[in-house]
mmCIF file of C-alpha atoms in Angstrom:
data_model
loop_
_atom_site.group_PDB
_atom_site.id
_atom_site.type_symbol
_atom_site.label_atom_id
_atom_site.label_comp_id
_atom_site.label_asym_id
_atom_site.label_seq_id
_atom_site.Cartn_x
_atom_site.Cartn_y
_atom_site.Cartn_z
ATOM 1 C CA ASP A 1 184.829 22.493 140.965
ATOM 2 C CA PRO A 2 186.919 25.648 142.163
ATOM 3 C CA GLY A 3 183.794 27.992 140.442
ATOM 4 C CA PRO A 4 184.909 31.135 137.641
ATOM 5 C CA ILE A 5 186.703 32.670 140.153
ATOM 6 C CA GLY A 6 188.740 29.733 141.378
ATOM 7 C CA ALA A 7 189.330 28.954 137.429
ATOM 8 C CA MET A 8 190.697 32.452 136.961
ATOM 9 C CA LEU A 9 192.919 32.276 139.757
ATOM 10 C CA MET A 10 194.563 29.267 138.867
ATOM 11 C CA ARG A 11 194.697 30.657 134.828
ATOM 12 C CA VAL A 12 196.700 33.610 136.039
ATOM 13 C CA ARG A 13 198.573 31.377 138.765
ATOM 14 C CA ASP A 14 199.876 29.533 135.650
ATOM 15 C CA ILE A 15 201.046 32.228 133.387
ATOM 16 C CA THR A 16 202.855 34.453 136.150
ATOM 17 C CA PRO A 17 206.569 33.727 136.658
ATOM 18 C CA GLY A 18 206.981 32.718 140.366
ATOM 19 C CA LEU A 19 203.884 32.094 141.143
ATOM 20 C CA PRO A 20 203.532 28.464 140.682
ATOM 21 C CA TYR A 21 206.104 28.488 143.707
ATOM 22 C CA VAL A 22 203.986 31.027 145.844
ATOM 23 C CA LEU A 23 200.677 29.356 144.918
ATOM 24 C CA ALA A 24 201.671 25.521 144.596
ATOM 25 C CA PHE A 25 198.366 24.225 145.437
ATOM 26 C CA MET A 26 195.574 25.865 144.661
ATOM 27 C CA ARG A 27 192.139 23.609 144.153
ATOM 28 C CA THR A 28 192.595 22.656 147.315
ATOM 29 C CA PRO A 29 192.478 25.919 149.099
ATOM 30 C CA ILE A 30 189.791 26.378 147.158
ATOM 31 C CA ASN A 31 187.340 23.905 147.604
ATOM 32 C CA VAL A 32 188.010 24.298 151.121
ATOM 33 C CA GLY A 33 187.176 27.919 151.434
ATOM 34 C CA LYS A 34 184.188 27.326 149.527
ATOM 35 C CA TRP A 35 182.947 24.723 151.621
ATOM 36 C CA ALA A 36 183.861 27.048 155.068
ATOM 37 C CA PHE A 37 182.290 29.749 153.561
ATOM 38 C CA GLN A 38 179.084 28.026 152.518
ATOM 39 C CA ARG A 39 178.740 26.999 156.284
ATOM 40 C CA GLY A 40 180.057 29.535 158.889
ATOM 41 C CA PRO A 41 177.728 30.852 160.890
ATOM 42 C CA ILE A 42 177.734 34.607 159.295
ATOM 43 C CA THR A 43 179.439 34.091 156.035
ATOM 44 C CA SER A 44 176.372 30.892 155.334
ATOM 45 C CA LEU A 45 173.848 34.063 155.355
ATOM 46 C CA ILE A 46 176.254 36.292 152.584
ATOM 47 C CA SER A 47 177.363 33.063 150.809
ATOM 48 C CA PRO A 48 176.795 33.200 146.909
ATOM 49 C CA GLU A 49 176.271 30.097 146.117
ATOM 50 C CA ASN A 50 173.391 29.926 149.331
ATOM 51 C CA ILE A 51 171.599 33.281 148.294
ATOM 52 C CA ASN A 52 171.389 31.697 144.673
ATOM 53 C CA ALA A 53 170.076 28.769 145.731
ATOM 54 C CA LEU A 54 167.473 30.296 147.832
ATOM 55 C CA LEU A 55 166.606 32.825 144.881
ATOM 56 C CA HIS A 56 166.009 29.536 142.582
ATOM 57 C CA ALA A 57 164.464 27.781 145.144
ATOM 58 C CA ALA A 58 161.031 27.475 142.893
ATOM 59 C CA GLU A 59 163.637 25.551 139.986
ATOM 60 C CA ASN A 60 165.650 23.290 142.318
ATOM 61 C CA PRO A 61 163.609 22.923 145.786
ATOM 62 C CA ALA A 62 166.461 20.263 146.814
ATOM 63 C CA GLY A 63 169.438 23.023 146.319
ATOM 64 C CA ARG A 64 166.843 25.630 148.654
ATOM 65 C CA ASP A 65 166.932 22.615 151.530
ATOM 66 C CA ARG A 66 170.798 22.149 151.213
ATOM 67 C CA ALA A 67 171.158 25.624 151.410
ATOM 68 C CA LEU A 68 168.880 25.889 154.430
ATOM 69 C CA ALA A 69 170.365 23.627 156.141
ATOM 70 C CA LYS A 70 173.712 24.938 155.769
ATOM 71 C CA MET A 71 172.858 28.022 157.254
ATOM 72 C CA ALA A 72 170.665 26.726 160.653
ATOM 73 C CA LEU A 73 173.621 23.766 160.852
ATOM 74 C CA GLY A 74 176.321 26.698 160.572
ATOM 75 C CA SER A 75 174.634 29.091 162.899
ATOM 76 C CA ALA A 76 173.573 26.504 165.465
ATOM 77 C CA VAL A 77 177.113 24.725 165.801
ATOM 78 C CA GLY A 78 178.810 27.969 165.383
ATOM 79 C CA ALA A 79 176.830 29.445 168.389
ATOM 80 C CA TRP A 80 178.118 26.466 170.281
ATOM 81 C CA ILE A 81 181.918 26.945 169.104
ATOM 82 C CA ALA A 82 181.496 30.254 170.187
ATOM 83 C CA TYR A 83 180.484 29.575 173.540
ATOM 84 C CA LYS A 84 183.609 26.968 173.997
ATOM 85 C CA VAL A 85 185.953 29.751 172.986
ATOM 86 C CA THR A 86 184.672 31.959 175.105
ATOM 87 C CA GLU A 87 185.618 29.177 177.811
ATOM 88 C CA GLY A 88 188.704 28.545 177.049
ATOM 89 C CA VAL A 89 187.958 24.987 175.631
ATOM 90 C CA ILE A 90 188.632 25.933 172.067
ATOM 91 C CA THR A 91 191.663 28.141 170.794
ATOM 92 C CA GLY A 92 191.850 29.971 167.524
ATOM 93 C CA THR A 93 194.902 31.212 165.816
ATOM 94 C CA GLY A 94 196.015 33.085 169.040
ATOM 95 C CA PRO A 95 198.072 36.481 169.061
ATOM 96 C CA GLU A 96 200.672 37.264 166.204
ATOM 97 C CA ALA A 97 202.357 39.224 168.346
ATOM 98 C CA LYS A 98 205.430 37.543 168.690
ATOM 99 C CA THR A 99 206.602 37.852 172.028
ATOM 100 C CA LYS A 100 203.601 37.221 173.631
ATOM 101 C CA ARG A 101 202.813 33.849 171.601
ATOM 102 C CA THR A 102 206.229 32.867 172.475
ATOM 103 C CA ASN A 103 205.296 33.346 175.850
ATOM 104 C CA MET A 104 201.980 31.368 175.692
ATOM 105 C CA ARG A 105 203.374 28.824 174.248
ATOM 106 C CA ASN A 106 206.097 27.809 176.357
ATOM 107 C CA LEU A 107 203.391 27.792 179.044
ATOM 108 C CA GLY A 108 201.997 25.399 177.204
ATOM 109 C CA TRP A 109 199.044 26.928 175.303
ATOM 110 C CA SER A 110 198.594 25.468 172.042
ATOM 111 C CA PRO A 111 197.101 27.710 168.980
ATOM 112 C CA ASN A 112 194.104 25.975 166.900
ATOM 113 C CA ALA A 113 193.052 23.075 169.351
ATOM 114 C CA ALA A 114 190.722 21.681 172.087
ATOM 115 C CA ARG A 115 191.761 22.005 175.805
ATOM 116 C CA VAL A 116 190.600 18.700 177.819
ATOM 117 C CA GLY A 117 192.039 19.432 181.268
ATOM 118 C CA ALA A 118 195.511 20.503 180.835
ATOM 119 C CA ASP A 119 195.857 19.028 177.326
ATOM 120 C CA PHE A 120 195.805 20.849 174.049
ATOM 121 C CA PHE A 121 194.574 18.440 170.935
ATOM 122 C CA SER A 122 195.429 20.258 167.862
ATOM 123 C CA TYR A 123 192.650 19.972 165.065
ATOM 124 C CA ALA A 124 194.899 22.221 162.628
ATOM 125 C CA ARG A 125 195.997 18.989 160.695
ATOM 126 C CA GLY A 126 194.253 16.234 159.245
ATOM 127 C CA PHE A 127 190.573 17.691 159.870
ATOM 128 C CA ASP A 128 189.827 19.862 156.779
ATOM 129 C CA PRO A 129 187.927 21.898 155.991
ATOM 130 C CA LEU A 130 186.184 21.261 159.253
ATOM 131 C CA GLY A 131 189.218 21.970 161.230
ATOM 132 C CA ILE A 132 188.742 25.187 159.023
ATOM 133 C CA VAL A 133 185.013 26.008 160.232
ATOM 134 C CA VAL A 134 186.283 25.626 163.681
ATOM 135 C CA GLY A 135 189.167 27.231 163.552
ATOM 136 C CA ALA A 136 187.814 30.263 161.854
ATOM 137 C CA ILE A 137 184.920 30.954 164.508
ATOM 138 C CA ALA A 138 187.443 30.885 167.129
ATOM 139 C CA ASP A 139 189.251 33.623 165.448
ATOM 140 C CA PHE A 140 186.017 35.516 164.763
ATOM 141 C CA VAL A 141 185.234 35.301 168.683
ATOM 142 C CA GLU A 142 188.697 36.319 169.438
ATOM 143 C CA MET A 143 188.635 39.379 166.988
ATOM 144 C CA GLY A 144 185.282 40.115 167.417
ATOM 145 C CA SER A 145 186.015 40.238 171.870
ATOM 146 C CA GLN A 146 188.462 43.187 170.007
ATOM 147 C CA LEU A 147 186.163 45.467 168.330
ATOM 148 C CA PRO A 148 184.991 48.565 169.866
ATOM 149 C CA GLN A 149 181.418 47.926 172.197
ATOM 150 C CA ASP A 150 180.049 51.506 170.952
ATOM 151 C CA SER A 151 179.479 50.617 167.452
ATOM 152 C CA PRO A 152 176.061 51.211 166.139
ATOM 153 C CA TRP A 153 174.496 47.824 165.202
ATOM 154 C CA TRP A 154 174.193 48.596 161.725
ATOM 155 C CA GLN A 155 177.874 48.953 161.378
ATOM 156 C CA ARG A 156 178.848 46.115 163.740
ATOM 157 C CA TRP A 157 176.040 43.691 161.675
ATOM 158 C CA GLY A 158 176.802 45.220 158.289
ATOM 159 C CA ILE A 159 180.457 46.153 158.509
ATOM 160 C CA GLU A 160 182.358 44.403 160.978
ATOM 161 C CA PHE A 161 180.983 41.387 161.750
ATOM 162 C CA PRO A 162 181.112 39.721 157.681
ATOM 163 C CA LEU A 163 184.693 41.455 157.608
ATOM 164 C CA ILE A 164 186.058 39.809 160.382
ATOM 165 C CA ALA A 165 183.978 36.629 159.601
ATOM 166 C CA THR A 166 186.025 36.715 155.610
ATOM 167 C CA GLN A 167 189.033 37.423 157.329
ATOM 168 C CA ALA A 168 189.150 34.648 160.102
ATOM 169 C CA ILE A 169 188.890 32.177 157.029
ATOM 170 C CA GLY A 170 191.553 33.755 155.091
ATOM 171 C CA HIS A 171 193.871 33.345 157.893
ATOM 172 C CA GLN A 172 193.063 30.026 158.690
ATOM 173 C CA VAL A 173 193.502 28.732 154.770
ATOM 174 C CA ILE A 174 197.005 30.657 154.671
ATOM 175 C CA ASN A 175 198.048 29.315 157.518
ATOM 176 C CA LYS A 176 197.673 26.253 156.398
ATOM 177 C CA THR A 177 201.236 23.802 155.219
ATOM 178 C CA TYR A 178 199.920 24.064 151.331
ATOM 179 C CA MET A 179 199.822 27.894 151.442
ATOM 180 C CA GLN A 180 202.542 28.929 153.456
ATOM 181 C CA GLY A 181 204.176 29.900 150.361
ATOM 182 C CA LEU A 182 201.530 32.569 150.014
ATOM 183 C CA ALA A 183 201.844 33.545 153.352
ATOM 184 C CA ASP A 184 205.982 34.120 153.252
ATOM 185 C CA PHE A 185 205.488 35.958 150.027
ATOM 186 C CA ILE A 186 202.652 38.239 151.416
ATOM 187 C CA ASP A 187 204.995 38.685 154.230
ATOM 188 C CA ALA A 188 208.001 39.255 152.498
ATOM 189 C CA VAL A 189 206.412 42.172 150.397
ATOM 190 C CA LYS A 190 204.603 43.952 153.345
ATOM 191 C CA ASP A 191 208.197 43.718 155.113
ATOM 192 C CA PRO A 192 210.973 43.095 153.099
ATOM 193 C CA ASP A 193 214.035 43.996 155.723
ATOM 194 C CA GLU A 194 212.599 41.571 157.955
ATOM 195 C CA LYS A 195 210.489 38.792 156.282
ATOM 196 C CA SER A 196 212.175 38.326 153.100
ATOM 197 C CA ARG A 197 214.436 35.574 154.793
ATOM 198 C CA LYS A 198 212.024 33.807 156.026
ATOM 199 C CA LEU A 199 210.249 33.215 152.476
ATOM 200 C CA ALA A 200 213.962 32.214 151.172
ATOM 201 C CA MET A 201 214.250 29.833 154.292
ATOM 202 C CA GLY A 202 210.855 28.298 153.780
ATOM 203 C CA PHE A 203 211.736 27.512 149.899
ATOM 204 C CA ALA A 204 214.470 26.016 151.257
ATOM 205 C CA ARG A 205 212.758 24.341 153.734
ATOM 206 C CA SER A 206 210.405 22.637 150.975
ATOM 207 C CA LEU A 207 213.659 21.062 149.095
ATOM 208 C CA VAL A 208 213.417 18.782 151.784
ATOM 209 C CA PRO A 209 209.842 15.850 151.155
ATOM 210 C CA THR A 210 207.509 15.916 153.888
ATOM 211 C CA LEU A 211 208.484 12.173 154.498
ATOM 212 C CA ILE A 212 212.151 13.261 155.000
ATOM 213 C CA ARG A 213 211.114 15.841 157.350
ATOM 214 C CA ASP A 214 208.662 13.655 159.504
ATOM 215 C CA VAL A 215 211.449 11.366 159.796
ATOM 216 C CA ALA A 216 213.859 13.646 161.215
ATOM 217 C CA LYS A 217 211.621 15.169 163.348
ATOM 218 C CA GLN A 218 210.843 11.567 164.815
ATOM 219 C CA ILE A 219 214.911 10.633 164.998
ATOM 220 C CA ASP A 220 215.463 14.275 166.411
ATOM 221 C CA PRO A 221 212.410 16.008 168.160
ATOM 222 C CA GLU A 222 213.921 19.530 168.884
ATOM 223 C CA VAL A 223 212.869 22.591 167.604
ATOM 224 C CA LYS A 224 215.422 24.361 166.262
ATOM 225 C CA HIS A 225 216.497 27.934 165.977
ATOM 226 C CA ILE A 226 217.314 28.042 162.333
ATOM 227 C CA THR A 227 219.296 31.207 161.233
ATOM 228 C CA SER A 228 220.019 30.733 157.709
ATOM 229 C CA VAL A 229 218.801 29.135 154.628
ATOM 230 C CA LEU A 230 220.749 26.358 154.634
ATOM 231 C CA GLU A 231 220.419 25.600 158.305
ATOM 232 C CA ALA A 232 216.697 25.714 156.783
ATOM 233 C CA MET A 233 217.296 22.737 154.636
ATOM 234 C CA LYS A 234 219.647 20.710 157.274
ATOM 235 C CA ALA A 235 216.659 20.991 159.713
ATOM 236 C CA GLY A 236 214.885 18.543 157.957
ATOM 237 C CA VAL A 237 217.365 15.851 156.786
ATOM 238 C CA PRO A 238 218.052 12.772 159.380
ATOM 239 C CA GLY A 239 221.211 12.928 160.880
ATOM 240 C CA TRP A 240 222.120 16.678 159.400
ATOM 241 C CA SER A 241 219.340 18.186 161.656
ATOM 242 C CA LYS A 242 221.705 17.417 164.610
ATOM 243 C CA THR A 243 224.121 20.194 163.655
ATOM 244 C CA ILE A 244 221.576 22.619 164.355
ATOM 245 C CA ALA A 245 221.312 24.291 167.365
ATOM 246 C CA PRO A 246 217.818 23.642 169.261
ATOM 247 C CA ASN A 247 215.201 26.376 170.141
ATOM 248 C CA GLN A 248 215.481 27.148 174.210
ATOM 249 C CA ASN A 249 212.673 28.562 176.778
ATOM 250 C CA HIS A 250 214.647 31.800 177.556
ATOM 251 C CA LEU A 251 213.821 31.762 181.136
ATOM 252 C CA THR A 252 214.338 28.033 182.393
ATOM 253 C CA GLY A 253 216.794 27.082 179.426
ATOM 254 C CA GLU A 254 214.494 23.745 178.633
ATOM 255 C CA ILE A 255 214.959 22.474 174.999
ATOM 256 C CA ILE A 256 211.504 23.129 173.278
ATOM 257 C CA TYR A 257 210.222 19.674 171.580
ATOM 258 C CA TYR A 258 207.871 19.380 169.172
ATOM 259 C CA PRO A 259 204.618 18.069 170.749
ATOM 260 C CA PRO A 260 204.074 14.411 170.615
ATOM 261 C CA GLY A 261 201.339 12.543 168.763
ATOM 262 C CA TRP A 262 197.904 10.906 169.466
ATOM 263 C CA GLY A 263 198.794 7.493 168.892
ATOM 264 C CA PRO A 264 202.287 7.367 166.376
ATOM 265 C CA ASP A 265 204.115 10.304 166.160
ATOM 266 C CA ILE A 266 204.766 10.112 162.649
ATOM 267 C CA LEU A 267 200.960 9.358 161.254
ATOM 268 C CA SER A 268 199.138 11.343 163.787
ATOM 269 C CA PRO A 269 197.360 14.682 162.636
ATOM 270 C CA VAL A 270 196.478 15.387 166.376
ATOM 271 C CA SER A 271 199.453 16.960 168.087
ATOM 272 C CA ILE A 272 198.937 17.424 172.047
ATOM 273 C CA THR A 273 200.416 19.700 174.241
ATOM 274 C CA MET A 274 200.113 20.093 178.031
ATOM 275 C CA LEU A 275 199.722 23.341 180.036
ATOM 276 C CA LYS A 276 202.390 23.413 182.370
ATOM 277 C CA ASP A 277 202.296 24.338 186.179
ATOM 278 C CA ASP A 278 204.535 27.181 186.234
ATOM 279 C CA PRO A 279 204.046 30.262 188.358
ATOM 280 C CA VAL A 280 206.402 32.085 186.815
ATOM 281 C CA LEU A 281 205.229 31.690 182.754
ATOM 282 C CA ALA A 282 201.725 32.145 183.796
ATOM 283 C CA ARG A 283 202.252 35.417 185.640
ATOM 284 C CA ILE A 284 203.525 36.689 182.778
ATOM 285 C CA VAL A 285 200.973 35.488 180.633
ATOM 286 C CA LEU A 286 198.733 37.085 182.716
ATOM 287 C CA TYR A 287 200.027 40.312 182.495
ATOM 288 C CA ASP A 288 200.772 39.782 178.917
ATOM 289 C CA MET A 289 204.709 41.092 180.106
ATOM 290 C CA ALA A 290 206.807 41.879 177.564
ATOM 291 C CA ILE A 291 209.867 39.233 178.137
ATOM 292 C CA ALA A 292 211.056 38.617 174.506
ATOM 293 C CA SER A 293 213.706 35.975 174.086
ATOM 294 C CA PRO A 294 217.450 36.901 172.708
ATOM 295 C CA GLY A 295 217.869 37.528 169.450
ATOM 296 C CA ASP A 296 220.824 36.495 167.007
ATOM 297 C CA TYR A 297 222.819 39.684 167.440
ATOM 298 C CA LEU A 298 225.151 40.840 170.433
ATOM 299 C CA GLY A 299 226.287 44.357 170.980
ATOM 300 C CA GLY A 300 223.795 46.656 169.107
ATOM 301 C CA ARG A 301 220.359 46.255 167.382
ATOM 302 C CA ARG A 302 218.970 43.758 164.799
ATOM 303 C CA VAL A 303 220.450 43.965 161.264
ATOM 304 C CA ALA A 304 217.482 43.438 158.859
ATOM 305 C CA ALA A 305 217.824 40.396 156.423
ATOM 306 C CA VAL A 306 217.935 42.329 153.473
ATOM 307 C CA LEU A 307 219.727 45.531 154.337
ATOM 308 C CA LEU A 308 218.150 49.025 152.545
ATOM 309 C CA ARG A 309 220.736 51.452 154.409
ATOM 310 C CA GLU A 310 224.251 52.099 155.111
ATOM 311 C CA PRO A 311 226.059 49.574 158.045
ATOM 312 C CA THR A 312 226.103 51.837 161.176
ATOM 313 C CA PRO A 313 228.093 51.248 164.793
ATOM 314 C CA GLN A 314 224.438 50.819 166.275
ATOM 315 C CA ASP A 315 224.556 47.550 164.612
ATOM 316 C CA GLY A 316 224.889 44.492 166.258
ATOM 317 C CA VAL A 317 226.889 41.436 165.199
ATOM 318 C CA PHE A 318 225.546 38.114 164.551
ATOM 319 C CA ILE A 319 226.039 34.881 166.603
ATOM 320 C CA ASP A 320 224.887 31.863 165.565
ATOM 321 C CA GLY A 321 222.318 29.291 167.091
ATOM 322 C CA TRP A 322 224.895 27.271 168.843
ATOM 323 C CA THR A 323 226.148 30.841 170.600
ATOM 324 C CA ARG A 324 223.247 31.846 171.348
ATOM 325 C CA LYS A 325 222.207 28.117 173.083
ATOM 326 C CA ARG A 326 225.453 29.165 175.226
ATOM 327 C CA LEU A 327 223.925 32.224 175.675
ATOM 328 C CA ILE A 328 220.776 31.276 177.082
ATOM 329 C CA ASP A 329 222.483 28.268 179.266
ATOM 330 C CA LEU A 330 224.442 30.978 180.695
ATOM 331 C CA ALA A 331 221.837 33.012 181.835
ATOM 332 C CA THR A 332 219.422 30.083 182.772
ATOM 333 C CA GLN A 333 221.883 27.969 184.538
ATOM 334 C CA GLU A 334 225.127 29.553 185.251
ATOM 335 C CA VAL A 335 224.573 32.786 186.489
ATOM 336 C CA ARG A 336 223.131 32.982 189.973
ATOM 337 C CA ASP A 337 221.831 36.016 192.429
ATOM 338 C CA GLY A 338 223.474 36.541 195.877
ATOM 339 C CA SER A 339 221.311 33.237 197.715
ATOM 340 C CA GLY A 340 222.263 31.172 194.771
ATOM 341 C CA ARG A 341 218.921 31.001 192.571
ATOM 342 C CA THR A 342 218.580 30.674 188.655
ATOM 343 C CA LEU A 343 216.825 33.144 186.460
ATOM 344 C CA HIS A 344 213.452 31.339 186.974
ATOM 345 C CA GLN A 345 214.064 30.413 190.564
ATOM 346 C CA HIS A 346 214.739 34.490 191.449
ATOM 347 C CA LEU A 347 211.462 35.086 189.523
ATOM 348 C CA GLY A 348 209.168 32.514 191.438
ATOM 349 C CA GLU A 349 210.290 34.247 194.473
ATOM 350 C CA PHE A 350 208.868 37.602 193.175
ATOM 351 C CA VAL A 351 205.540 35.608 193.050
ATOM 352 C CA ARG A 352 205.483 34.010 196.066
ATOM 353 C CA THR A 353 206.197 37.045 197.865
ATOM 354 C CA TRP A 354 203.684 39.108 196.010
ATOM 355 C CA ASP A 355 201.251 36.265 196.251
ATOM 356 C CA ALA A 356 201.327 36.183 199.868
ATOM 357 C CA LEU A 357 200.490 39.359 200.246
ATOM 358 C CA ALA A 358 196.421 40.337 200.246
ATOM 359 C CA ALA A 359 194.838 41.725 196.985
ATOM 360 C CA ASP A 360 195.156 45.414 197.637
ATOM 361 C CA ASP A 361 198.934 45.435 198.850
ATOM 362 C CA GLN A 362 200.105 43.517 195.819
ATOM 363 C CA PRO A 363 202.043 45.511 193.283
ATOM 364 C CA SER A 364 200.469 46.883 190.131
ATOM 365 C CA PRO A 365 200.879 44.454 186.808
ATOM 366 C CA ARG A 366 203.132 47.306 185.175
ATOM 367 C CA MET A 367 204.876 47.124 188.518
ATOM 368 C CA GLN A 368 205.720 43.396 188.760
ATOM 369 C CA GLU A 369 206.225 43.753 184.828
ATOM 370 C CA SER A 370 208.814 46.269 185.750
ATOM 371 C CA LYS A 371 210.859 44.033 188.131
ATOM 372 C CA PHE A 372 210.621 40.789 186.435
ATOM 373 C CA LEU A 373 212.147 42.931 183.505
ATOM 374 C CA GLU A 374 214.943 44.042 185.807
ATOM 375 C CA ALA A 375 216.184 40.921 186.817
ATOM 376 C CA TYR A 376 216.058 39.445 183.332
ATOM 377 C CA HIS A 377 218.148 41.798 182.108
ATOM 378 C CA LYS A 378 220.659 41.522 185.251
ATOM 379 C CA TYR A 379 221.090 37.785 184.249
ATOM 380 C CA TYR A 380 221.419 38.462 180.752
ATOM 381 C CA ASP A 381 224.141 41.262 181.052
ATOM 382 C CA GLN A 382 226.012 39.116 183.109
ATOM 383 C CA ALA A 383 225.298 36.020 180.924
ATOM 384 C CA GLU A 384 226.861 38.401 178.009
ATOM 385 C CA ALA A 385 229.647 39.348 179.674
ATOM 386 C CA ARG A 386 230.807 35.860 180.670
ATOM 387 C CA LEU A 387 230.433 35.001 176.653
ATOM 388 C CA LEU A 388 232.162 37.734 175.552
ATOM 389 C CA ASP A 389 234.895 36.792 178.202
ATOM 390 C CA GLU A 390 234.804 33.093 176.545
ATOM 391 C CA ARG A 391 234.826 34.521 172.864
ATOM 392 C CA LYS A 392 237.830 36.936 172.278
ATOM 393 C CA ASP A 393 236.995 36.779 168.752
ATOM 394 C CA LEU A 394 232.987 37.918 169.385
ATOM 395 C CA LYS A 395 234.208 40.347 171.721
ATOM 396 C CA GLY A 396 236.780 41.742 169.215
ATOM 397 C CA ALA A 397 233.882 42.131 166.807
ATOM 398 C CA ILE A 398 231.998 43.967 168.614
ATOM 399 C CA GLU A 399 234.535 46.431 169.721
ATOM 400 C CA THR A 400 235.688 46.748 166.478
ATOM 401 C CA LYS A 401 232.077 47.760 164.970
ATOM 402 C CA ARG A 402 231.608 49.988 167.703
ATOM 403 C CA ALA A 403 235.191 51.918 167.011
#
C-alpha cells in the first residue's frame, strides 16, 4: 500500500501531461522508500508509521512491538554498516564531482558496493529494499563526515542528521534504474544548458527493451562514449552498438568495459570490479587531482546542448566519438617523451622519483598535481596537433570559427 501521500502523487502523475514518462514507475519506489525509511538507523526514529504505532500501543500491542523491533534493528545494523563504511569496506554513492568520480572508477573503485580484498561486489541491483538501506547508511556516513564539527548538539541531532538521512534515502531511490527518468528530468530543470541532452538520451535509451540492451552488452561489453540521441539508442542494439566509439581511460588509453557479473553476466544482479595496482591512478585519487578526460570539442570551450546565447569565436568544434578516440590513442600511445615513454609511463616516473625521497622532501600534493597536469597537457597538446594534421577538415573548421 503506497499510503495516502503515495496515492496522491500517483494521481498527480496520471493527470499531468509528460509525467507518465518521467515517472514511469511510482508504486515500487514509494513502497521501497517507505520500507527503508521505517528501518533506517535515524529515520526509523522519526517515521510516522513507527511513531503512530507507539502512540496506539494499547490498541495494537503487536504493532508497537514491530515498530520497536524496526527501530532497534535499524539502529544496531546501521551502526555496524556505518563502521564498515568508515573502514572502506562498504561504499555509498561516492563523490558527485565528475572528474573525481571518473578517476576513482578508473582505479577500480565502485559505488554502492562491498569490498572484499581488491574486489568490489555491487549491491545496487537485485537487493532492494535492503540495498537502499545499506546504500543510504553509507551515503549518510559519507555526507556526515563533511558536516562542520563545531555545530551545537541540538542543531546536529535535530536538523542536520535527520536532513542528511532523508537526503541519503532519496539519493538512493532516485538513482535506481526505475527512477532514472525523474533524475534526468530534475537535472535538466536545474541545468538545462548541460543536462537537457542527457534527458533526451535517456528517453532514446528507454526505447530499446531492457532484454535487448542486456544482450547487446554481452555481445559488445565496451562502455560507449555517447554523444547524441541516436547513438544512445544504437548503443543498446546488438550489432549496431559496434558503430559507437568506446570510452577509454584518458591516461592509459585502455578501453573501459562493463564489469562482469558474479555468475552468468546477463542474469547476475551483482557486478564485480577489481581495484587496480596502479601507482599513477592511486596518486591521482589520493590527492584528488583535477585531471579530466578530454571532452567532445576541440579548439575552444564546450558548447551547451541548448545554446541560449549567440555563438562566439571561443566556442569549440564538435568531434564525434571516433575522433575523440583517435585523440586519446595519440596522447596515450603514440606521443612519447625524449626517453620514449608514454603519458602513463612518464607520470609513473614522477611517482617513483617522489616515493624514493624522504617524506619531508617530497613535493606537496598541489605541486605533484601541477607536475601531473603540466605533463598531461603537454602530451595532449601534441596529440591535438597531430590529429589536426591528419584531419584537415577539422583544422579548417577550427580556423574558420576563430576567424
